[in-house]
Short mmCIF file of C-alpha atoms and ligand atoms in Angstrom, two decimals:
data_model
loop_
_atom_site.label_atom_id
_atom_site.label_comp_id
_atom_site.label_asym_id
_atom_site.label_seq_id
_atom_site.Cartn_x
_atom_site.Cartn_y
_atom_site.Cartn_z
CA MET A 1 -238.94 180.40 -77.79
CA THR A 2 -241.57 181.61 -80.70
CA HIS A 3 -240.94 179.46 -84.29
CA SER A 4 -239.81 182.76 -85.71
CA ALA A 5 -236.66 182.80 -83.24
CA HIS A 6 -236.14 179.32 -83.94
CA ARG A 7 -235.65 179.86 -87.41
CA ARG A 8 -233.70 182.99 -86.58
CA THR A 9 -231.12 180.95 -85.06
CA ALA A 10 -231.08 178.37 -87.09
CA ALA A 11 -230.22 180.65 -90.00
CA ALA A 12 -227.44 182.09 -87.77
CA ALA A 13 -226.15 178.41 -87.05
CA ALA A 14 -225.51 177.92 -90.80
CA LEU A 15 -224.34 181.43 -91.61
CA ALA A 16 -221.84 180.90 -89.07
CA LEU A 17 -221.25 177.67 -89.89
CA ALA A 18 -220.53 178.10 -93.36
CA GLY A 19 -217.25 180.15 -92.79
CA LEU A 20 -215.97 177.35 -90.93
CA LEU A 21 -216.45 174.65 -93.53
CA THR A 22 -213.98 173.53 -96.13
CA ALA A 23 -215.12 172.37 -99.73
CA ALA A 24 -215.11 168.54 -98.71
CA VAL A 25 -216.95 168.68 -95.29
CA PRO A 26 -221.18 168.21 -95.77
CA ALA A 27 -223.14 171.23 -94.47
CA ALA A 28 -223.36 171.16 -90.02
CA THR A 29 -219.81 169.58 -89.58
CA ALA A 30 -217.71 171.62 -86.89
CA ALA A 31 -214.71 172.38 -87.54
CA ALA A 32 -211.66 170.93 -85.91
CA ALA A 33 -210.29 173.24 -82.62
CA PRO A 34 -206.73 172.44 -82.93
CA ALA A 35 -204.77 173.86 -85.66
CA ALA A 36 -203.12 170.36 -86.17
CA ALA A 37 -206.44 168.70 -86.80
CA PRO A 38 -208.59 169.31 -89.57
CA ALA A 39 -211.88 168.47 -89.45
CA ALA A 40 -211.36 166.81 -92.38
CA ALA A 41 -208.55 164.45 -90.95
CA PRO A 42 -208.83 164.37 -87.87
CA SER A 43 -207.56 160.98 -86.47
CA ALA A 44 -204.18 162.94 -87.26
CA ALA A 45 -204.27 164.38 -83.93
CA THR A 46 -203.59 161.50 -82.00
CA SER A 47 -200.43 160.31 -81.14
CA PRO A 48 -198.67 158.63 -78.30
CA ALA A 49 -195.82 160.73 -78.13
CA ALA A 50 -194.49 161.89 -74.81
CA LEU A 51 -195.96 165.08 -73.49
CA ALA A 52 -193.98 167.66 -71.54
CA ALA A 53 -195.70 169.20 -68.45
CA PRO A 54 -196.67 172.65 -68.83
CA ASP A 55 -195.09 175.53 -66.56
CA ILE A 56 -197.48 176.24 -64.05
CA PRO A 57 -198.39 179.52 -64.18
CA LEU A 58 -197.44 181.11 -60.56
CA ALA A 59 -200.17 183.64 -61.17
CA ASN A 60 -202.52 181.26 -61.06
CA VAL A 61 -200.73 179.56 -58.04
CA LYS A 62 -200.87 182.63 -55.96
CA ALA A 63 -204.48 183.73 -57.22
CA HIS A 64 -205.72 180.21 -55.12
CA LEU A 65 -203.67 181.64 -52.04
CA SER A 66 -205.54 185.16 -51.95
CA GLU A 67 -208.83 182.95 -52.43
CA LEU A 68 -207.68 181.31 -49.52
CA GLN A 69 -206.73 183.74 -47.44
CA SER A 70 -210.17 185.88 -48.12
CA ILE A 71 -211.89 182.88 -46.60
CA ALA A 72 -209.61 182.82 -43.55
CA THR A 73 -210.33 186.44 -43.11
CA ALA A 74 -214.02 186.75 -43.67
CA ASN A 75 -214.08 183.20 -41.14
CA GLY A 76 -212.34 184.66 -37.97
CA GLY A 77 -208.63 184.25 -39.50
CA ASN A 78 -208.18 180.62 -39.83
CA ARG A 79 -209.61 177.31 -42.16
CA ALA A 80 -209.19 174.55 -39.38
CA HIS A 81 -211.09 171.78 -38.81
CA GLY A 82 -214.53 172.02 -37.17
CA ARG A 83 -214.64 175.73 -38.43
CA PRO A 84 -216.97 177.32 -41.19
CA GLY A 85 -212.96 178.60 -42.81
CA TYR A 86 -212.36 174.82 -44.01
CA LYS A 87 -215.95 173.58 -45.15
CA ALA A 88 -216.02 177.49 -47.30
CA SER A 89 -212.25 176.22 -48.49
CA ILE A 90 -213.63 172.25 -49.59
CA ASP A 91 -216.77 174.35 -51.69
CA HIS A 92 -214.36 176.61 -53.47
CA VAL A 93 -211.94 173.99 -54.35
CA LYS A 94 -214.55 171.60 -55.18
CA ALA A 95 -216.36 174.00 -57.43
CA LYS A 96 -213.01 174.69 -59.41
CA LEU A 97 -212.52 170.94 -60.13
CA ASP A 98 -216.27 170.59 -61.22
CA ALA A 99 -216.30 173.14 -63.83
CA ALA A 100 -212.73 171.43 -65.09
CA GLY A 101 -214.60 168.14 -65.76
CA PHE A 102 -213.30 166.48 -62.41
CA THR A 103 -215.51 163.65 -60.74
CA THR A 104 -215.13 165.12 -57.47
CA THR A 105 -216.44 163.54 -54.17
CA VAL A 106 -216.62 164.73 -50.56
CA GLN A 107 -216.03 162.25 -47.70
CA GLN A 108 -217.17 163.24 -44.45
CA PHE A 109 -216.03 162.03 -41.11
CA THR A 110 -215.88 162.94 -37.67
CA SER A 111 -213.26 164.15 -35.54
CA SER A 112 -212.86 165.57 -31.85
CA GLY A 113 -217.25 166.16 -32.32
CA ALA A 114 -216.80 167.98 -35.60
CA THR A 115 -217.36 166.83 -39.26
CA GLY A 116 -214.52 166.95 -41.13
CA TYR A 117 -214.45 166.71 -45.10
CA ASN A 118 -211.92 165.17 -47.49
CA LEU A 119 -212.42 166.14 -51.19
CA ILE A 120 -211.27 163.68 -53.91
CA ALA A 121 -211.34 164.56 -57.50
CA ASP A 122 -211.25 161.86 -60.26
CA TRP A 123 -209.86 162.70 -63.83
CA PRO A 124 -212.03 160.72 -66.19
CA GLY A 125 -209.99 157.75 -67.92
CA GLY A 126 -206.54 156.05 -67.55
CA ASP A 127 -206.22 152.82 -66.23
CA ALA A 128 -208.48 152.42 -63.06
CA ASN A 129 -206.23 149.73 -61.45
CA GLN A 130 -203.06 151.96 -61.57
CA VAL A 131 -204.41 155.08 -59.91
CA LEU A 132 -201.59 158.07 -59.23
CA MET A 133 -202.67 160.42 -56.39
CA ALA A 134 -201.48 163.49 -55.38
CA GLY A 135 -202.67 165.26 -52.43
CA ALA A 136 -202.50 167.92 -49.53
CA HIS A 137 -204.11 169.18 -46.28
CA LEU A 138 -206.64 171.96 -46.73
CA ASP A 139 -207.04 172.63 -43.08
CA SER A 140 -205.06 175.12 -41.30
CA VAL A 141 -204.56 175.49 -37.62
CA GLY A 142 -206.77 177.12 -35.75
CA SER A 143 -204.20 180.30 -34.91
CA GLY A 144 -203.63 181.40 -38.76
CA PRO A 145 -205.17 181.01 -41.86
CA GLY A 146 -202.44 178.57 -42.74
CA ILE A 147 -201.13 179.80 -46.36
CA ASN A 148 -197.78 178.46 -46.12
CA ASP A 149 -199.25 175.27 -43.81
CA ASN A 150 -200.90 173.76 -46.23
CA GLY A 151 -202.45 176.31 -48.87
CA SER A 152 -199.37 176.30 -50.64
CA GLY A 153 -199.68 172.62 -51.30
CA SER A 154 -203.43 172.83 -51.47
CA ALA A 155 -202.96 175.32 -54.48
CA GLY A 156 -200.06 173.40 -56.09
CA VAL A 157 -201.67 170.36 -56.30
CA LEU A 158 -205.13 172.56 -57.19
CA GLU A 159 -203.25 174.22 -60.40
CA THR A 160 -202.23 171.19 -61.34
CA ALA A 161 -205.37 169.42 -61.58
CA LEU A 162 -206.96 172.36 -63.64
CA ALA A 163 -203.51 171.72 -65.99
CA VAL A 164 -204.97 168.38 -66.03
CA SER A 165 -207.99 169.72 -67.51
CA ARG A 166 -206.54 172.55 -69.84
CA ALA A 167 -204.45 169.98 -71.58
CA GLN A 168 -207.01 167.17 -71.54
CA LEU A 169 -204.26 164.83 -70.59
CA GLN A 170 -205.39 161.20 -71.35
CA PRO A 171 -202.47 159.15 -69.12
CA ALA A 172 -201.97 155.75 -69.08
CA LYS A 173 -202.77 155.72 -65.35
CA HIS A 174 -206.24 157.25 -63.62
CA LEU A 175 -205.34 160.14 -61.81
CA ARG A 176 -206.67 160.86 -58.30
CA PHE A 177 -206.26 164.10 -56.68
CA ALA A 178 -207.07 164.48 -52.88
CA TRP A 179 -207.52 167.69 -50.21
CA TRP A 180 -207.69 166.46 -46.91
CA GLY A 181 -209.34 167.90 -43.44
CA ALA A 182 -207.85 167.70 -39.84
CA GLU A 183 -204.14 166.76 -40.77
CA GLU A 184 -203.36 169.71 -38.31
CA LEU A 185 -205.40 166.92 -35.72
CA GLY A 186 -203.16 164.04 -36.54
CA LEU A 187 -203.22 163.12 -40.17
CA VAL A 188 -206.93 162.48 -39.32
CA GLY A 189 -208.68 163.07 -42.94
CA SER A 190 -206.07 160.58 -44.85
CA LYS A 191 -205.92 158.05 -42.23
CA TYR A 192 -209.88 157.89 -42.69
CA TYR A 193 -209.82 157.69 -46.62
CA VAL A 194 -206.90 154.71 -46.44
CA ASN A 195 -208.56 153.01 -43.74
CA ASN A 196 -211.98 153.13 -45.29
CA LEU A 197 -210.70 151.99 -49.22
CA PRO A 198 -211.25 148.22 -49.64
CA ALA A 199 -208.12 146.38 -49.93
CA ALA A 200 -208.84 145.85 -53.51
CA ASP A 201 -208.97 149.85 -54.65
CA ARG A 202 -205.58 150.15 -51.84
CA SER A 203 -203.20 147.50 -53.99
CA LYS A 204 -204.85 149.78 -57.20
CA ILE A 205 -203.40 152.88 -56.20
CA SER A 206 -199.54 153.07 -57.60
CA GLY A 207 -198.43 156.06 -55.89
CA TYR A 208 -199.45 158.91 -53.63
CA LEU A 209 -197.59 162.34 -53.56
CA ASN A 210 -197.93 164.67 -50.66
CA PHE A 211 -197.18 168.21 -50.70
CA ASP A 212 -197.37 170.10 -47.40
CA MET A 213 -195.53 173.60 -46.87
CA ILE A 214 -194.19 174.13 -50.52
CA GLY A 215 -193.94 178.06 -50.15
CA SER A 216 -191.95 178.66 -47.26
CA PRO A 217 -190.73 182.21 -46.94
CA ASN A 218 -186.94 181.18 -46.30
CA PRO A 219 -187.34 178.12 -48.32
CA GLY A 220 -185.12 174.65 -48.27
CA TYR A 221 -185.41 172.30 -51.37
CA PHE A 222 -185.96 168.77 -49.83
CA VAL A 223 -187.43 165.71 -51.06
CA TYR A 224 -188.97 162.74 -49.35
CA ASP A 225 -186.47 159.97 -49.20
CA ASP A 226 -189.20 157.10 -49.97
CA ASP A 227 -190.63 155.61 -52.71
CA PRO A 228 -187.16 155.87 -55.33
CA THR A 229 -188.68 156.35 -58.43
CA ILE A 230 -190.71 159.36 -57.02
CA GLU A 231 -187.97 160.53 -55.23
CA GLN A 232 -185.78 160.45 -58.32
CA THR A 233 -188.98 162.24 -60.85
CA PHE A 234 -188.22 165.42 -58.08
CA LYS A 235 -184.48 164.85 -58.25
CA ASP A 236 -184.45 165.14 -61.96
CA TYR A 237 -186.86 167.89 -62.01
CA TYR A 238 -184.63 169.96 -59.66
CA ALA A 239 -181.22 168.72 -61.82
CA GLY A 240 -182.92 170.31 -64.87
CA LEU A 241 -183.50 173.36 -62.88
CA GLY A 242 -179.43 173.36 -61.39
CA VAL A 243 -180.81 173.73 -58.21
CA ALA A 244 -179.67 171.15 -55.24
CA THR A 245 -182.43 169.41 -53.40
CA GLU A 246 -181.72 167.55 -50.01
CA ILE A 247 -183.41 164.64 -48.32
CA GLU A 248 -186.96 165.61 -46.09
CA THR A 249 -185.65 164.66 -42.23
CA GLU A 250 -187.53 167.70 -40.33
CA GLY A 251 -189.96 164.71 -39.10
CA ASP A 252 -190.51 161.96 -41.41
CA GLY A 253 -194.81 160.88 -40.75
CA ARG A 254 -195.21 164.19 -40.07
CA SER A 255 -197.98 164.63 -42.87
CA ASP A 256 -200.82 162.83 -44.95
CA HIS A 257 -198.12 160.56 -46.96
CA ALA A 258 -197.68 158.89 -43.46
CA SER A 259 -201.16 157.69 -43.80
CA PHE A 260 -200.27 156.09 -47.22
CA LYS A 261 -197.51 154.61 -45.94
CA ASN A 262 -198.32 152.91 -43.47
CA VAL A 263 -200.26 150.50 -45.67
CA GLY A 264 -197.65 149.78 -48.06
CA ILE A 265 -198.32 152.45 -50.74
CA PRO A 266 -195.39 153.67 -52.56
CA VAL A 267 -195.23 157.66 -51.72
CA GLY A 268 -193.05 160.74 -51.93
CA GLY A 269 -193.59 164.69 -51.81
CA LEU A 270 -191.91 167.80 -51.49
CA PHE A 271 -191.52 169.94 -48.30
CA THR A 272 -189.49 173.61 -47.93
CA GLY A 273 -189.38 173.58 -44.33
CA ALA A 274 -191.44 174.24 -40.96
CA SER A 275 -189.62 175.86 -37.59
CA ARG A 276 -186.33 174.01 -38.33
CA THR A 277 -183.45 176.79 -38.64
CA LYS A 278 -181.93 177.27 -42.03
CA SER A 279 -178.15 176.35 -41.99
CA SER A 280 -175.15 178.80 -43.60
CA ALA A 281 -174.50 175.82 -45.68
CA GLN A 282 -178.10 175.69 -47.18
CA ALA A 283 -178.01 179.31 -47.60
CA GLN A 284 -175.42 179.34 -49.59
CA LYS A 285 -177.01 176.90 -51.81
CA TRP A 286 -180.44 178.07 -51.77
CA GLY A 287 -180.29 181.61 -50.77
CA GLY A 288 -182.52 183.36 -47.93
CA THR A 289 -181.17 184.02 -44.45
CA ALA A 290 -179.01 181.54 -42.57
CA GLY A 291 -179.98 181.16 -38.47
CA GLN A 292 -183.43 181.57 -39.15
CA ALA A 293 -186.62 179.24 -39.60
CA PHE A 294 -187.74 178.02 -43.09
CA ASP A 295 -190.98 179.34 -41.57
CA ARG A 296 -191.00 181.73 -38.64
CA CYS A 297 -194.79 181.93 -39.17
CA TYR A 298 -195.36 178.38 -39.03
CA HIS A 299 -198.79 177.90 -36.98
CA SER A 300 -199.20 181.24 -36.24
CA SER A 301 -201.10 183.69 -37.36
CA CYS A 302 -198.56 185.92 -39.55
CA ASP A 303 -199.08 182.48 -41.98
CA THR A 304 -200.56 184.84 -44.31
CA THR A 305 -200.03 185.53 -48.45
CA ALA A 306 -197.10 187.86 -47.20
CA ASN A 307 -195.56 184.44 -45.56
CA ILE A 308 -194.75 182.54 -48.99
CA ASN A 309 -191.65 182.78 -51.21
CA ASP A 310 -192.65 182.81 -54.90
CA THR A 311 -189.80 181.48 -56.51
CA ALA A 312 -190.18 178.31 -54.14
CA ILE A 313 -193.79 178.03 -54.66
CA ASP A 314 -193.16 178.28 -58.19
CA ARG A 315 -190.59 176.02 -58.45
CA ASN A 316 -192.83 173.23 -56.64
CA SER A 317 -195.99 173.64 -58.73
CA ASP A 318 -193.80 173.39 -61.79
CA ALA A 319 -192.22 170.23 -59.72
CA ILE A 320 -195.47 168.33 -59.00
CA ALA A 321 -196.98 168.76 -62.72
CA HIS A 322 -193.85 167.82 -64.02
CA ALA A 323 -194.34 164.44 -61.54
CA ILE A 324 -198.14 163.83 -62.56
CA TRP A 325 -196.98 164.00 -65.97
CA THR A 326 -193.97 161.84 -65.94
CA LEU A 327 -195.41 158.99 -63.55
CA SER A 328 -198.86 158.76 -65.36
CA ALA A 329 -197.21 158.36 -67.92
CA GLY A 330 -199.37 161.04 -70.09
CA THR A 331 -198.71 160.15 -73.35
CA THR A 332 -201.53 161.42 -75.42
CA VAL A 333 -202.36 164.96 -76.87
CA PRO A 334 -206.26 165.64 -76.18
CA GLY A 335 -207.65 163.45 -79.52
CA ASP A 336 -210.18 164.98 -82.37
CA VAL A 337 -211.82 167.98 -81.13
CA TYR A 338 -215.35 168.83 -82.95
CA GLU A 339 -216.32 172.18 -82.54
CA THR A 340 -218.87 174.53 -83.13
CA THR A 341 -218.97 178.41 -83.03
CA ALA A 342 -222.28 178.96 -83.84
CA ASP A 343 -224.34 181.21 -81.62
CA VAL A 344 -227.69 180.05 -81.00
CA ALA A 345 -230.01 182.24 -78.57
CA VAL A 346 -231.34 180.12 -75.91
CA PRO A 347 -235.15 182.25 -75.08
CA ASP A 348 -235.92 183.60 -71.66
CA ASN A 349 -237.97 180.68 -70.01
CA GLY A 350 -238.80 179.17 -73.39
CA ALA A 351 -238.69 175.92 -75.33
CA ALA A 352 -235.12 174.01 -75.86
CA VAL A 353 -232.81 174.85 -78.57
CA THR A 354 -230.24 172.70 -79.91
CA SER A 355 -226.97 173.19 -81.70
CA SER A 356 -225.21 170.79 -83.59
CA VAL A 357 -221.54 169.27 -84.36
CA THR A 358 -221.58 166.23 -86.99
CA VAL A 359 -218.60 163.78 -86.54
CA SER A 360 -217.71 161.53 -89.21
CA GLY A 361 -214.76 159.52 -90.13
CA ARG A 362 -214.37 157.64 -87.12
CA SER A 363 -214.90 154.09 -86.80
CA GLY A 364 -217.17 152.01 -83.77
CA ASN A 365 -218.55 153.70 -80.90
CA ALA A 366 -217.61 157.00 -79.08
CA PRO A 367 -215.33 156.77 -75.49
CA THR A 368 -216.26 156.00 -72.35
CA THR A 369 -214.66 159.44 -71.86
CA LEU A 370 -216.12 161.79 -74.16
CA ARG A 371 -215.45 164.89 -73.29
CA VAL A 372 -218.09 167.64 -73.73
CA GLY A 373 -216.67 171.57 -73.41
CA VAL A 374 -219.44 174.20 -72.97
CA ASP A 375 -219.52 177.90 -73.55
CA ILE A 376 -222.87 179.40 -73.03
CA LYS A 377 -223.00 182.97 -71.98
CA HIS A 378 -225.93 183.40 -69.92
CA THR A 379 -226.79 186.34 -67.03
CA TRP A 380 -228.31 183.59 -64.49
CA ARG A 381 -226.90 179.66 -65.06
CA GLY A 382 -229.06 178.20 -62.39
CA ASP A 383 -231.78 179.08 -65.36
CA LEU A 384 -230.12 176.67 -67.75
CA VAL A 385 -231.13 172.82 -68.18
CA VAL A 386 -228.21 171.21 -70.37
CA ASP A 387 -228.19 168.10 -72.09
CA LEU A 388 -226.06 166.26 -74.83
CA LEU A 389 -228.08 164.48 -77.42
CA ALA A 390 -226.23 161.60 -79.49
CA PRO A 391 -227.19 160.92 -83.27
CA ASP A 392 -229.56 158.47 -82.48
CA GLY A 393 -231.05 160.78 -79.65
CA THR A 394 -230.33 159.43 -76.39
CA SER A 395 -229.84 162.31 -74.14
CA TYR A 396 -227.49 162.62 -71.14
CA ARG A 397 -228.11 164.99 -68.90
CA LEU A 398 -225.07 167.49 -68.22
CA LYS A 399 -226.26 169.97 -65.94
CA ASN A 400 -229.84 170.60 -64.14
CA SER A 401 -230.95 173.75 -62.67
CA SER A 402 -230.88 175.16 -59.33
CA SER A 403 -232.97 178.12 -58.33
CA ASN A 404 -229.81 179.13 -56.01
CA ASP A 405 -226.87 179.25 -58.68
CA SER A 406 -226.59 183.12 -59.80
CA ALA A 407 -223.52 182.99 -61.14
CA ASP A 408 -223.08 184.36 -64.74
CA ASN A 409 -222.13 181.75 -67.82
CA VAL A 410 -221.69 178.02 -67.83
CA VAL A 411 -218.04 177.28 -68.94
CA ALA A 412 -217.16 173.58 -68.22
CA THR A 413 -215.91 170.44 -69.40
CA TYR A 414 -218.44 167.44 -68.73
CA THR A 415 -217.20 163.91 -69.37
CA VAL A 416 -219.68 161.50 -70.75
CA ASN A 417 -219.73 157.66 -71.42
CA ALA A 418 -220.77 157.62 -74.60
CA SER A 419 -219.92 154.25 -75.19
CA SER A 420 -222.96 152.60 -76.28
CA GLU A 421 -223.63 155.60 -79.07
CA SER A 422 -221.83 154.98 -82.82
CA ALA A 423 -219.17 158.25 -82.94
CA ASN A 424 -220.61 159.11 -86.69
CA GLY A 425 -223.63 161.18 -86.93
CA THR A 426 -224.65 164.40 -85.91
CA TRP A 427 -224.61 165.37 -81.78
CA LYS A 428 -226.38 167.92 -80.24
CA LEU A 429 -226.05 170.15 -77.20
CA ARG A 430 -229.64 171.05 -75.79
CA VAL A 431 -230.12 173.86 -73.74
CA GLN A 432 -233.14 175.12 -72.04
CA ASP A 433 -233.36 177.83 -69.79
CA VAL A 434 -236.74 177.41 -67.45
CA ALA A 435 -236.88 180.58 -65.23
CA SER A 436 -237.74 183.98 -66.54
CA GLN A 437 -235.97 187.16 -66.67
CA ASP A 438 -232.29 186.13 -67.55
CA THR A 439 -231.45 184.93 -70.96
CA GLY A 440 -228.12 184.29 -72.80
CA TYR A 441 -226.72 181.84 -75.73
CA ILE A 442 -224.87 179.00 -76.63
CA ASP A 443 -221.46 180.94 -77.34
CA SER A 444 -219.39 177.54 -78.36
CA TRP A 445 -219.18 173.91 -77.58
CA ARG A 446 -217.48 170.53 -78.52
CA LEU A 447 -216.83 167.30 -78.48
CA THR A 448 -213.36 165.64 -77.96
CA PHE A 449 -213.12 161.92 -78.97
N1 LIG B 1 -198.47 170.23 -41.80
C1 LIG B 1 -197.02 169.41 -40.45
C2 LIG B 1 -197.12 169.64 -39.42
O1 LIG B 1 -197.90 170.60 -38.76
C3 LIG B 1 -195.74 170.30 -41.37
C4 LIG B 1 -194.66 169.35 -41.63
C5 LIG B 1 -193.76 169.35 -40.41
C6 LIG B 1 -194.14 168.45 -42.57
N2 LIG B 1 -192.56 168.68 -40.54
C7 LIG B 1 -193.14 168.06 -41.65
C8 LIG B 1 -194.55 168.15 -43.74
C9 LIG B 1 -191.84 167.17 -42.97
C10 LIG B 1 -194.39 167.43 -44.46
C11 LIG B 1 -192.65 167.03 -43.88
O2 LIG B 1 -196.64 168.70 -38.49
ZN1 ZN B 2 -199.01 171.95 -39.77
CA1 CA B 3 -234.26 182.85 -67.77
#
């Protein structure tokens, strides 16, 4: 926090920036991150070509399943409504979404005398009058960890949401992801959500996609026979793989899509089978074992990470992403990125420091969904208060300090409504360390217009 430290960091920033600058760019202007979007002509990056959905990494989905398994193991072997493993599951998923730039809401309800929780995650942007939702129930039954039912759908939806963030997707529709509580008690959480949604908001939901049991160990590939557009989107995905599908018949209305369907919202979804037996015709087209249940561990203690078919959960996670990208008309590449990778030291329990990114050549104001990507290395991130400063000095709080957040680093994308700020000018990231002992530095940060 001393004057000399401040001068040292400023000099370091100038040196680091010098390596990034092209001749035409004024001092302290940042380089654009994507190779296709040089700082001097960032508008070249905005083109409304339809984007193909990314491949969802199986390893990431399986890592989520392992984490849910660990939560169950640490909490009496289940993640059921009203038990500590359920709330721990909610907290875990929420933290990942918060760090990825989602606006999350935990909705509480009461069922069977216990508090239940739905987690709702909105991706900023898109048309608020056309909301595309995807969801999965996050609760297990009391008798097991619920990894196929329904860690599988929960992990597939979570990794798709994280892929939306990695792509910084800017879809035409507004995207909303949901993890429901107390499905196993009779679709309680999703019913609560729908019943408490004002009629005006209900009518804005253009579709709800449900994923409940999508990694059964002896899998079938079942598509819900509901909204024709949603159904066809999933069938197209499977046709592209050359894998046959069948209509889901093992209990229509037995999962959270029913809560939406009952109020007239178009629904669809995927399913790999529960306790019903795979026929020999099904085993011929899909492989696996005829005469055996799709999921022999359905609602039992053996529904662990061993109860997952990798191919099935991989295909279905990719199918979720395909449907989200296709049905939201996800059209644009991220937009224009202004970044600095100049390191700025953050002094321990000291004065605030800033790092600058200069934006030029744009017209008008900044967007309502200005994305601020932050990468701060620090040994105790709870020490840090982080703000974005607009060119006119207006500050936007990105992160408060917290006495109990001992994790390392702040690696997150925040969304700021900057529509009252002019786009051009020098934007600053301001970071202050407000508690002693742990220190760090701003490694890089970026604005995406
Ligand atoms: N969670 C559901 C349940 O326990 C699983 C299920 C059974 C299901 N049949 C289904 C999910 C049909 C979707 C479609 O009842
Ligand atoms: Zn179930
Ligand atoms: Ca500190």
